[in-house]
XYZ file of C-alpha atoms in Angstrom:
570
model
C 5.683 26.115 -12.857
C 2.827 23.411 -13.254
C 2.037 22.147 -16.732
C -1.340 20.313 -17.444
C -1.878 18.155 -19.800
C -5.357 18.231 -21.037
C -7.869 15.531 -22.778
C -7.393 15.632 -26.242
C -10.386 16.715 -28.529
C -11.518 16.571 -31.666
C -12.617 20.219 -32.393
C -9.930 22.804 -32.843
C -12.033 26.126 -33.341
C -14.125 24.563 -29.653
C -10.897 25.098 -28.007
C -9.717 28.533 -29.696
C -13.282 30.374 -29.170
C -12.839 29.365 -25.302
C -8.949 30.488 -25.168
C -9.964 33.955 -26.823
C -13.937 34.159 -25.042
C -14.622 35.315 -21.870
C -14.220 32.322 -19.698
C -17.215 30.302 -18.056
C -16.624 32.943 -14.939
C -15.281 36.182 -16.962
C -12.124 35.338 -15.854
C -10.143 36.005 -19.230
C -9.110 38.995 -19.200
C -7.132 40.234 -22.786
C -6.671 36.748 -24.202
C -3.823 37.250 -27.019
C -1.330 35.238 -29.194
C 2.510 35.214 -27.252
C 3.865 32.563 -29.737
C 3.220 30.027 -33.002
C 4.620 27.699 -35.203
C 4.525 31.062 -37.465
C 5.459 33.988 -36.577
C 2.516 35.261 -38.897
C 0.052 33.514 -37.125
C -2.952 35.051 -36.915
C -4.447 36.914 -33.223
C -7.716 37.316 -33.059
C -7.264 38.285 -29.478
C -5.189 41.628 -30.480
C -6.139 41.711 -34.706
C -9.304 42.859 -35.345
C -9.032 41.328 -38.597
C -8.255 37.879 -37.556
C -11.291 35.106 -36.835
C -11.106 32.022 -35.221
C -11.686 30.645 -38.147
C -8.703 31.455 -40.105
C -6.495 30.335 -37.242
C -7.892 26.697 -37.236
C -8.111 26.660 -40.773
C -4.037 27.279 -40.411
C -3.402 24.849 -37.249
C -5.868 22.074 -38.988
C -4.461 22.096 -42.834
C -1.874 19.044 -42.250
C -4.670 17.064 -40.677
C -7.230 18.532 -42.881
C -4.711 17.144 -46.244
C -4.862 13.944 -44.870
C -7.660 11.586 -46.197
C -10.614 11.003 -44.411
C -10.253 7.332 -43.129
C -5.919 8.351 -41.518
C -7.211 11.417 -40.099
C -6.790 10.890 -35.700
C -10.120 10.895 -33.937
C -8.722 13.351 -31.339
C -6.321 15.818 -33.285
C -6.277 18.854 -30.890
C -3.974 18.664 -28.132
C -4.121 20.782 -25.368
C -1.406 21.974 -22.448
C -1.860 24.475 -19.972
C 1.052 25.670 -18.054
C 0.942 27.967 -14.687
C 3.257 29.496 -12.592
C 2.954 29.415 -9.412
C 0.753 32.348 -7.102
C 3.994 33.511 -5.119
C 6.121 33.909 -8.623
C 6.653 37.433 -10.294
C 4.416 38.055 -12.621
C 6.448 37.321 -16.363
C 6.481 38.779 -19.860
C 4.647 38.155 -22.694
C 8.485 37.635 -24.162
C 9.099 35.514 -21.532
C 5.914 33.099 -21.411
C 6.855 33.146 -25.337
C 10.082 31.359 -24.402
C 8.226 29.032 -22.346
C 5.906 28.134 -24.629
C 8.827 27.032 -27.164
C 10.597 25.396 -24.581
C 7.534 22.778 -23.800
C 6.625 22.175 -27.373
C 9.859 21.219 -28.151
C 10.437 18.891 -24.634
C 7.200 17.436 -25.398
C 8.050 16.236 -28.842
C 5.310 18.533 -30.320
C 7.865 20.735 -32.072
C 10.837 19.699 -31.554
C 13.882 22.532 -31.524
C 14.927 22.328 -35.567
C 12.730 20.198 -36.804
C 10.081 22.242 -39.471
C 7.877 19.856 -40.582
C 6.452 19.776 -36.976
C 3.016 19.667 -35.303
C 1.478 23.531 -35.742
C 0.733 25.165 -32.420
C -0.242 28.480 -31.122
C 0.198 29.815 -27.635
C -2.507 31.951 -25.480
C -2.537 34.012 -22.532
C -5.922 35.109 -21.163
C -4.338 35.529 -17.650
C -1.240 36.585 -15.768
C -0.250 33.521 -14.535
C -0.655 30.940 -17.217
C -0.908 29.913 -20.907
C -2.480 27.726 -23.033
C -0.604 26.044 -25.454
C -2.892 24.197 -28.662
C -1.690 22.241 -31.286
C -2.882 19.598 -33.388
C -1.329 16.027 -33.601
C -0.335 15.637 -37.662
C 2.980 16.956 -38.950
C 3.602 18.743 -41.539
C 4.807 15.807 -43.491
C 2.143 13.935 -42.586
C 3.451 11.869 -40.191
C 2.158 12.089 -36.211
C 4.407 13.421 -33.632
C 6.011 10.997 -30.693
C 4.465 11.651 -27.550
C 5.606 9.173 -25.449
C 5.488 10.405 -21.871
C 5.148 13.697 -22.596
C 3.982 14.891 -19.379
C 6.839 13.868 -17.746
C 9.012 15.064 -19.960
C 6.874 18.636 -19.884
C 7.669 18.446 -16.130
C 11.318 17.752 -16.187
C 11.024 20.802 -18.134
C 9.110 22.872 -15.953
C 11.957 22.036 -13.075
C 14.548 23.344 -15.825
C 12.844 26.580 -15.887
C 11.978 27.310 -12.522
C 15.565 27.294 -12.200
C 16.465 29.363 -14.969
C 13.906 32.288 -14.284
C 14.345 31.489 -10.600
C 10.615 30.529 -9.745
C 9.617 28.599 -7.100
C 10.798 25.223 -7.157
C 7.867 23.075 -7.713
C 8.879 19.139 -6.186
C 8.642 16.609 -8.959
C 5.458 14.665 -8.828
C 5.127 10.499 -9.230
C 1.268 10.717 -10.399
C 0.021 10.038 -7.166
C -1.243 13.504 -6.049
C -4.992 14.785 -6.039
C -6.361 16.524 -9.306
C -5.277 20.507 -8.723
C -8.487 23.070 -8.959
C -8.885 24.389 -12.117
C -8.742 28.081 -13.040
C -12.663 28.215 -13.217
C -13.095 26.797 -10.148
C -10.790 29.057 -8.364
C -12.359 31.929 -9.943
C -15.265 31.296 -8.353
C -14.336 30.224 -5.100
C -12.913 34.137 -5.004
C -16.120 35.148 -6.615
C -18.702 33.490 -3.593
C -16.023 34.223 -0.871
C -14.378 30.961 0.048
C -11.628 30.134 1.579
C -11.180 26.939 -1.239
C -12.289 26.013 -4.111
C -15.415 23.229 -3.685
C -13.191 20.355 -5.029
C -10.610 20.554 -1.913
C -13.659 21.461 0.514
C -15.358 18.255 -0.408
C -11.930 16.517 -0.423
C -11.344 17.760 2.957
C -15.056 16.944 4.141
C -14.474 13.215 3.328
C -10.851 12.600 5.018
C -13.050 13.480 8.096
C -15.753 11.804 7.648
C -13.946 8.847 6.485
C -11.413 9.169 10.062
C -11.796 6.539 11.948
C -14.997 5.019 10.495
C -16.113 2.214 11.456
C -18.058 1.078 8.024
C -19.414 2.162 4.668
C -22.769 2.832 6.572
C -20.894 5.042 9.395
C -18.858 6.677 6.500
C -21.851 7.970 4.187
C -23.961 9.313 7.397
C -20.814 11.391 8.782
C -20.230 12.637 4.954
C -23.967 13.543 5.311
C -23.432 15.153 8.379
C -21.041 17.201 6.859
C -23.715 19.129 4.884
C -22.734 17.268 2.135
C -24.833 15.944 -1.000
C -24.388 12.514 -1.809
C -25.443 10.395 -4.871
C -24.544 6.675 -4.474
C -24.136 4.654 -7.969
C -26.413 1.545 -7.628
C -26.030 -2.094 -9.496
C -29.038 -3.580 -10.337
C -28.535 -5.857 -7.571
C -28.947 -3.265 -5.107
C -25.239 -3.130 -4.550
C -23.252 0.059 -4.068
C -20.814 0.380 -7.244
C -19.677 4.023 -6.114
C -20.682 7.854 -4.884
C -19.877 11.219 -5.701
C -20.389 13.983 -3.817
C -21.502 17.816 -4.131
C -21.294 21.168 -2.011
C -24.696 22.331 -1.196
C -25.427 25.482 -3.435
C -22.825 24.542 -5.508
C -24.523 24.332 -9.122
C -23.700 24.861 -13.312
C -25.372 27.031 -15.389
C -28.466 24.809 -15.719
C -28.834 24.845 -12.023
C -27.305 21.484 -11.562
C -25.870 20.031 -8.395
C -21.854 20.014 -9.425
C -20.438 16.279 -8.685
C -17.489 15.165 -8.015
C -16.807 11.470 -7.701
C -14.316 9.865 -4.895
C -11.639 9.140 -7.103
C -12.067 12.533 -8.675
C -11.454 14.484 -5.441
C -8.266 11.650 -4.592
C -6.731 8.453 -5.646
C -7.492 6.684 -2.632
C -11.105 8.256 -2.049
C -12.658 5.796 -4.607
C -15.232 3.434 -3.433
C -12.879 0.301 -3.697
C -10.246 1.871 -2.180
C -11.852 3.416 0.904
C -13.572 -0.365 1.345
C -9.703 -1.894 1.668
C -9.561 0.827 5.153
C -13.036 -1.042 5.912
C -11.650 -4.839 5.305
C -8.283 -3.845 7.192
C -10.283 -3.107 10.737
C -13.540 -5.015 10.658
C -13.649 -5.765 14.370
C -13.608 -2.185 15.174
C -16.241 -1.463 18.001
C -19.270 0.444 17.029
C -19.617 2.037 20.407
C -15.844 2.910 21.198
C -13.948 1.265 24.652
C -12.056 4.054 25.365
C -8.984 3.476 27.964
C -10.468 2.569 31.117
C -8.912 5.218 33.761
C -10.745 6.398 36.686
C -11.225 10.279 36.754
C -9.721 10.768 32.844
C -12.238 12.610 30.485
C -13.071 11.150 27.662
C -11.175 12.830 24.923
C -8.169 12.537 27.151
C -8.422 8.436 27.185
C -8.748 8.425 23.608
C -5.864 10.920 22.817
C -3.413 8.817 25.218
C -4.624 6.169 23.190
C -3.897 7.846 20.234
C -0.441 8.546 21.523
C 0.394 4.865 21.781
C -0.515 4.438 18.312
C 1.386 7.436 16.761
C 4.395 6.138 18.669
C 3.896 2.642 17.361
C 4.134 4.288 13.933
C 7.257 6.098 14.474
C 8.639 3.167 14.914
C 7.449 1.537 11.745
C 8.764 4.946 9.714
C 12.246 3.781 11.592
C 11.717 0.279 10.088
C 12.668 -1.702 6.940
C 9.203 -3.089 6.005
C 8.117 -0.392 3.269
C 4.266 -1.601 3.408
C 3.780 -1.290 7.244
C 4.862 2.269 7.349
C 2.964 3.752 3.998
C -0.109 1.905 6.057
C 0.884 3.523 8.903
C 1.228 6.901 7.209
C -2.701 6.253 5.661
C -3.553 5.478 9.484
C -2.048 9.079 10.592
C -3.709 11.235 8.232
C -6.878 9.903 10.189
C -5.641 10.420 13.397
C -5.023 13.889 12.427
C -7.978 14.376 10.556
C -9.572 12.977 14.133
C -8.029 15.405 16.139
C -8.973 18.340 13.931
C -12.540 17.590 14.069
C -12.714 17.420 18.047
C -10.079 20.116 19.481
C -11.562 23.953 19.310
C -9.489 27.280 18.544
C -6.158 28.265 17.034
C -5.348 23.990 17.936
C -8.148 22.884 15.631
C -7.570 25.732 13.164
C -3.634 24.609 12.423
C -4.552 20.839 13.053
C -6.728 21.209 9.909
C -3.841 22.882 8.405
C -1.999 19.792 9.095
C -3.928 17.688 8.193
C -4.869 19.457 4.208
C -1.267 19.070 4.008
C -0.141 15.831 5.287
C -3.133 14.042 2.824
C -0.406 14.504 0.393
C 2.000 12.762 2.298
C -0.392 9.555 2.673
C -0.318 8.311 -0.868
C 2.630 7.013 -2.989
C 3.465 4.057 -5.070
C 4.412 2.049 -2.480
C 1.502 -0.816 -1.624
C 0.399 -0.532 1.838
C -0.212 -3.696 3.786
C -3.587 -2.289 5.250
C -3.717 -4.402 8.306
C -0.975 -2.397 9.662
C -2.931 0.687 10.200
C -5.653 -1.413 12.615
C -4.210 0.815 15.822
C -3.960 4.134 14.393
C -7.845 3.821 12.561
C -9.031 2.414 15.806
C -7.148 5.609 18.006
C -8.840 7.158 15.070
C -12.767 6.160 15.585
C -12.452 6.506 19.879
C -10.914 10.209 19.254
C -13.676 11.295 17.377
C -16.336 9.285 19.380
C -15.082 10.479 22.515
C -16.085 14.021 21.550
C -14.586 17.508 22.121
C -11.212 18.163 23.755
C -11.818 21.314 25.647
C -8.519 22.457 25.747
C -7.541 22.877 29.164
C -6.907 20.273 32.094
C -6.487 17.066 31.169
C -7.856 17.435 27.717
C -5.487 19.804 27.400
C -2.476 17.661 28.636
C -3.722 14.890 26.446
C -3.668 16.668 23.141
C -0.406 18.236 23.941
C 1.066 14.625 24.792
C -0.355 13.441 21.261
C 1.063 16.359 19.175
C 4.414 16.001 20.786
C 4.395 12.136 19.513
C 2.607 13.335 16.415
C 5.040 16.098 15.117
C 8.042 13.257 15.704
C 6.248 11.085 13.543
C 5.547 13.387 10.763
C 8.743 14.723 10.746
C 10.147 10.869 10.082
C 7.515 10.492 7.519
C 9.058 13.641 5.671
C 12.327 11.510 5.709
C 10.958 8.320 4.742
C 9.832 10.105 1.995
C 12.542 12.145 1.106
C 14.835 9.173 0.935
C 12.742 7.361 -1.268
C 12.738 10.276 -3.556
C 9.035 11.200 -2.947
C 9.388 14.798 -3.550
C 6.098 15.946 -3.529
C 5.199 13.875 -0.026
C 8.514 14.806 1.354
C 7.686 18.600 1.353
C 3.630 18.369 2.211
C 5.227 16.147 5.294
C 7.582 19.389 6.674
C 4.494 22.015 5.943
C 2.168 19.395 8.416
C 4.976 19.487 11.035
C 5.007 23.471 10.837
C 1.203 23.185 11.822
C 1.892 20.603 14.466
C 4.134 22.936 16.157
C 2.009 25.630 16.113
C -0.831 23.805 17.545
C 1.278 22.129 19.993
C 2.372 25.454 21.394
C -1.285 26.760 21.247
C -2.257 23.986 23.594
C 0.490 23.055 25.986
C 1.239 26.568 27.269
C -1.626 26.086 29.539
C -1.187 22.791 30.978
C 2.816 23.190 31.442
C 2.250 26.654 33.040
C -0.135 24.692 35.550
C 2.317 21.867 36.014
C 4.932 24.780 36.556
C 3.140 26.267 39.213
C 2.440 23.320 40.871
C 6.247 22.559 41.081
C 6.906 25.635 42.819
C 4.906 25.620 45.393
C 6.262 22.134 46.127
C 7.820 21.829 49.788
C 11.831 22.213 49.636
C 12.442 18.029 50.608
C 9.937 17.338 48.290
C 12.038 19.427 45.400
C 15.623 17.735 46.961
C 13.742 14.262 46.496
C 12.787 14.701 43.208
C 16.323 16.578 42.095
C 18.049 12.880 43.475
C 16.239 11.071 41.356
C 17.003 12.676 38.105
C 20.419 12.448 39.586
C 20.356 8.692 40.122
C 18.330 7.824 36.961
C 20.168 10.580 34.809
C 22.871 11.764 36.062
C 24.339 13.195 32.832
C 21.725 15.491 32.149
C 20.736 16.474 36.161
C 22.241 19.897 35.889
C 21.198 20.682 32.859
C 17.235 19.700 33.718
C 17.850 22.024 36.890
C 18.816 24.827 34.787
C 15.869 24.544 31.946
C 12.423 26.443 33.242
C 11.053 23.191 32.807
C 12.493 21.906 35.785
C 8.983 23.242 37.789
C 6.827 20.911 35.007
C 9.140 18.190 35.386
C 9.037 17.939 39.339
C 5.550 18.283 39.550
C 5.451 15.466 37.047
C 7.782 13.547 39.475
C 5.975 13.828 42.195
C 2.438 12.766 41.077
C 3.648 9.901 39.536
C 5.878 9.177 43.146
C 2.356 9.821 44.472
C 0.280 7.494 42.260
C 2.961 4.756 43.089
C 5.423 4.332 40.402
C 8.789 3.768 40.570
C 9.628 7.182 39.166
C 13.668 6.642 39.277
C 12.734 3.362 36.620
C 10.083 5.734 35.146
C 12.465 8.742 34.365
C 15.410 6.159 32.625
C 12.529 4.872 30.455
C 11.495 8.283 29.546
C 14.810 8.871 28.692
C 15.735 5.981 26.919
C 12.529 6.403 24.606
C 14.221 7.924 21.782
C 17.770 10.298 21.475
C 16.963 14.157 23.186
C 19.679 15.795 21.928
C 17.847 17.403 19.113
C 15.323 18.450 21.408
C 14.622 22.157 22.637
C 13.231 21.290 26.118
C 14.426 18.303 27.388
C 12.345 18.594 30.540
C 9.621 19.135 28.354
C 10.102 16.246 26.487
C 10.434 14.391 29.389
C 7.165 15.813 31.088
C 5.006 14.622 28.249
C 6.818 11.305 27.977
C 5.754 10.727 32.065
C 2.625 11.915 31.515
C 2.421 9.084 28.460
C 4.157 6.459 30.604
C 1.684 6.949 33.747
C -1.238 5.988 31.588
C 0.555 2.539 29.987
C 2.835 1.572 32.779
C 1.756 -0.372 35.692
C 2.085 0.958 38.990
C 4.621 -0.282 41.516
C 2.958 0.128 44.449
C -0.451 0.999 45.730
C -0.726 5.307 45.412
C 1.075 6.853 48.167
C -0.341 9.914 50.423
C 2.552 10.629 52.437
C 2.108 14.346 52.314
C -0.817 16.645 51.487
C -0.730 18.296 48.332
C 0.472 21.771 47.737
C -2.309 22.627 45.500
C -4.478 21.480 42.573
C -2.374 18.237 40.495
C -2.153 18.199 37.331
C -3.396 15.029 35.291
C -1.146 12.645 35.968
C -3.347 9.309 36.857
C -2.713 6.487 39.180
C -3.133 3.522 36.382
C -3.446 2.555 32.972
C -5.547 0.031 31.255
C -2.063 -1.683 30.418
C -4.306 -4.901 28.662
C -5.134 -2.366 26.130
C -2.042 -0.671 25.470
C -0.622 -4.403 25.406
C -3.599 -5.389 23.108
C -2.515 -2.277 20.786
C 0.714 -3.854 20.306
C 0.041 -6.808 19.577
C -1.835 -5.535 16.695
């Protein structure tokens, strides 16, 4: 149940001829009275001898006996509450109920008092109503509205429970402006998946991922296919921008805008310049990870992996402003990765990401320096260019979603124990995504590495199976038993192979974070090597004892351990 709050105005029979017309998109359908101040109210949705006029002559009189110079500017206020698309669809008797139960939690007509503020209630739709009234008592007096939209929303959670809706999370002000009903009309109406509000919210988050600049950030919007109108100062300086969906226009044939801080709170010019200020030594052409025989994508996703795992650590933390930075600098990593993977990865990755924009924005100031690594990870993902999805690309982005859904999972609690509601839940539906894209892109790579293990010789196998022994010997049966033992020795062995100390290797894996909530732990494990043979040092020069059994999978020989150092220290 979401009640809305609407500008006030300063025209009551405006507002009833467009709760009883047609709607801009013929979207009313039956628009009729369910409630009043009087039950004799008249309906000019369902009388044929009621007008519009004689039901703002009745909801204006109290304002109307006031002199001229006390009358309010804006007298009409204006609610609109909806329930949400998976609830039954309820009663005129019941959105009645409703109705009375908001005036009176708003203070509009309080339960007992009759001199209150006259109101009428309209439904023109299944799903919501619209709730007028005008701001001067019958006695003359106005009506206390102090924080009445909170107080219509601690109603709203009262009766979701009692009609047993869906249980909406309580909001703190912080979330994006929700669609109207017009504009989801005609989103239905031309055949898109959303309406053009959340489409041009969506189109920024990516173009603004990673950007380097203002300049970078307006020519990606642009290469969005979206149009862009910049507000100018007379000194030449950019003041703001708002943006439009091509073939997106009004009834005069106007381009419909939307400004930044219309689509989002933190999509405003000002704001998005703070991102800018926080990284402004980031690298116009990216230096991706340095590692012989590594695509491109699959540098900048390991990179991307130190990053996220830097942030789980801040979520973990005490310092409140590093991790809601850090939470800013993971929606653009995800937005990052949704732009350049392909398929059913990219398809739930921009799943993830619609949702976990929600989760980047609270109260809580964000110390903007903090989110240098993850905006950087950010800017070489997207530079680097398209993951293909198998290989090492493949490996990479699997690595990278297996750090990623940790982290977003610890955002949803360092949310929930704050008592962000609203982030909290849009935190769990991102890690839903995550999974789904993680197992849409490491089935491939951990069926290679799989194969690869078996066809390992039988000493090589017995070598491997002592070393999880020696560095784990708590969990070496188990990891025998899992069918990720195959990933987990091929693993083994490359890194044995590319001259690392895999018995120190495997107790750092381990000791990375707790595995007992894990389902795979040899899966975990395989990705954390993988990780680990990119950052970590060799010990030796790369071994060739043997000859291999067949094609490796991507585990490399070195790292560019400056840079992963570097990160850190930022």
């Amino acid at each position: 149940m979401i009640p809305s709050i609407h500008k006030r105005g300063s025209e009551t029979i405006g507002l009833i001829r467009y709760l009883y017309g047609p709607g801009t998109h013929e979207e009313h359908i039956d628009p009729h009275l369910v409630a009043a101040f009087d039950p004799l109210t008249p309906d000019p949705g369902r009388d044929l001898s009621a007008t519009y006029e004689q039901l703002q002559r009745l909801l204006d009189q109290p304002v109307n006996a006031l002199t001229k110079n006390r009358r309010p500017d804006k007298h009409v206020w204006h609610i609109s509450v909806r329930a949400s698309p998976e609830d039954p669809v309820l009663s005129d008797e019941d959105w009645a109920a409703i109705a009375r139960r908001t005036v009176a939690a708003t203070g509009i007509a309080p339960d007992g008092d009759e001199q209150a503020c006259r109101w009428a209630a309209v439904r023109h739709a299944d799903d919501h109503i619209h709730i007028i009234a005008t701001l001067v008592r019958d006695d003359g007096r106005r009506p206390r509205l102090h924080n009445e939209a909170r107080r219509a929303q601690a109603e709203a959670r009262r009766i979701e429970a009692d009609y047993g809706l869906r249980r909406i999370a309580p909001g703190d002000g912080t979330a994006a402006k929700r669609p109207t009903s017009a504009e989801r009309h005609k989103a239905e109406r031309l055949g898109q998946d959303a309406t053009s509000r959340d489409l041009l919210r969506e189109r920024v988050h990516r173009a603004l991922a990673g950007a380097a600049d203002e300049a970078e950030f307006f020519d990606r919007l642009a290469a969005e296919g979206v149009r862009i109108k910049k507000r100018i100062a007379p000194s030449g300086d950019v003041l703001g921008y708002s943006v439009a969906k091509v073939g997106d226009r009004n009834k005069a044939g106007e381009p419909i805008w939307f400004s930044g801080s219309k689509l989002a709170p933190d999509l405003s010019l000002p704001r998005i310049r703070e991102r800018f200020a926080a990284t402004t030594d980031m690298p116009e052409s990216p230096t991706v990870l340095e590692l012989s025989g590594a695509s491109a994508p699959a540098r900048a996703r390991h990179f991307a992996a130190e990053a996220t795992d830097s942030a789980l650590t801040s979520l973990t933390a005490d310092d409140d402003s590093a991790a809601a930075a850090q939470l800013i600098g993971v929606g653009e990593a995800l937005d990052a990765l949704a732009q350049t993977s392909l398929g059913p990865t990219q398809a739930e990755l921009r799943e993830a990401a619609v949702h976990f924009e929600r989760a980047t924005r609270s109260h809580i100031r964000a110390e903007k320096e903090e989110m240098y690594a993850l905006r950087r990870a950010a800017h070489q993902v997207v530079h680097s260019g398209s993951a293909l999805g198998r290989g090492q690309d493949g490996a990479a982005t699997a690595l990278v979603l297996d750090i990623m859904i940790l982290t977003v999972i610890a955002a949803a609690r360092w949310h929930a124990t704050r008592g962000h509601a609203q982030q909290a839940e849009a935190a769990q539906q991102a890690a839903a995504h995550l999974r789904a894209a993680y197992q849409a892109t490491a089935a491939s790579p951990l069926a290679a590495m799989r194969a690869y293990g078996q066809r390992l010789p039988a000493q090589s196998r017995r070598q491997h199976a002592a070393t999880v022994r020696t560095a784990l010997p708590h969990l070496a049966e188990h990891l025998q038993a899992e069918p990720g033992w195959d990933a987990l020795a091929a693993v083994l062995d490359q890194a044995e192979r590319a001259g690392h100390d895999t018995t120190a290797l495997l107790a750092r894996a381990a000791a990375q974070r707790e595995l007992d909530s894990v389902d795979s732990i040899s899966e975990v494990l395989v990705w954390r090597l993988q990780h680990l043979g990119y950052v970590t040092q060799p010990a030796s020069a790369p071994r060739s004892r043997r000859p291999r059994t067949g094609p490796a999978p991507a585990v490399p020989a070195g790292v560019a351990h400056q840079e992963a150092n570097r990160l850190r220290r930022r």
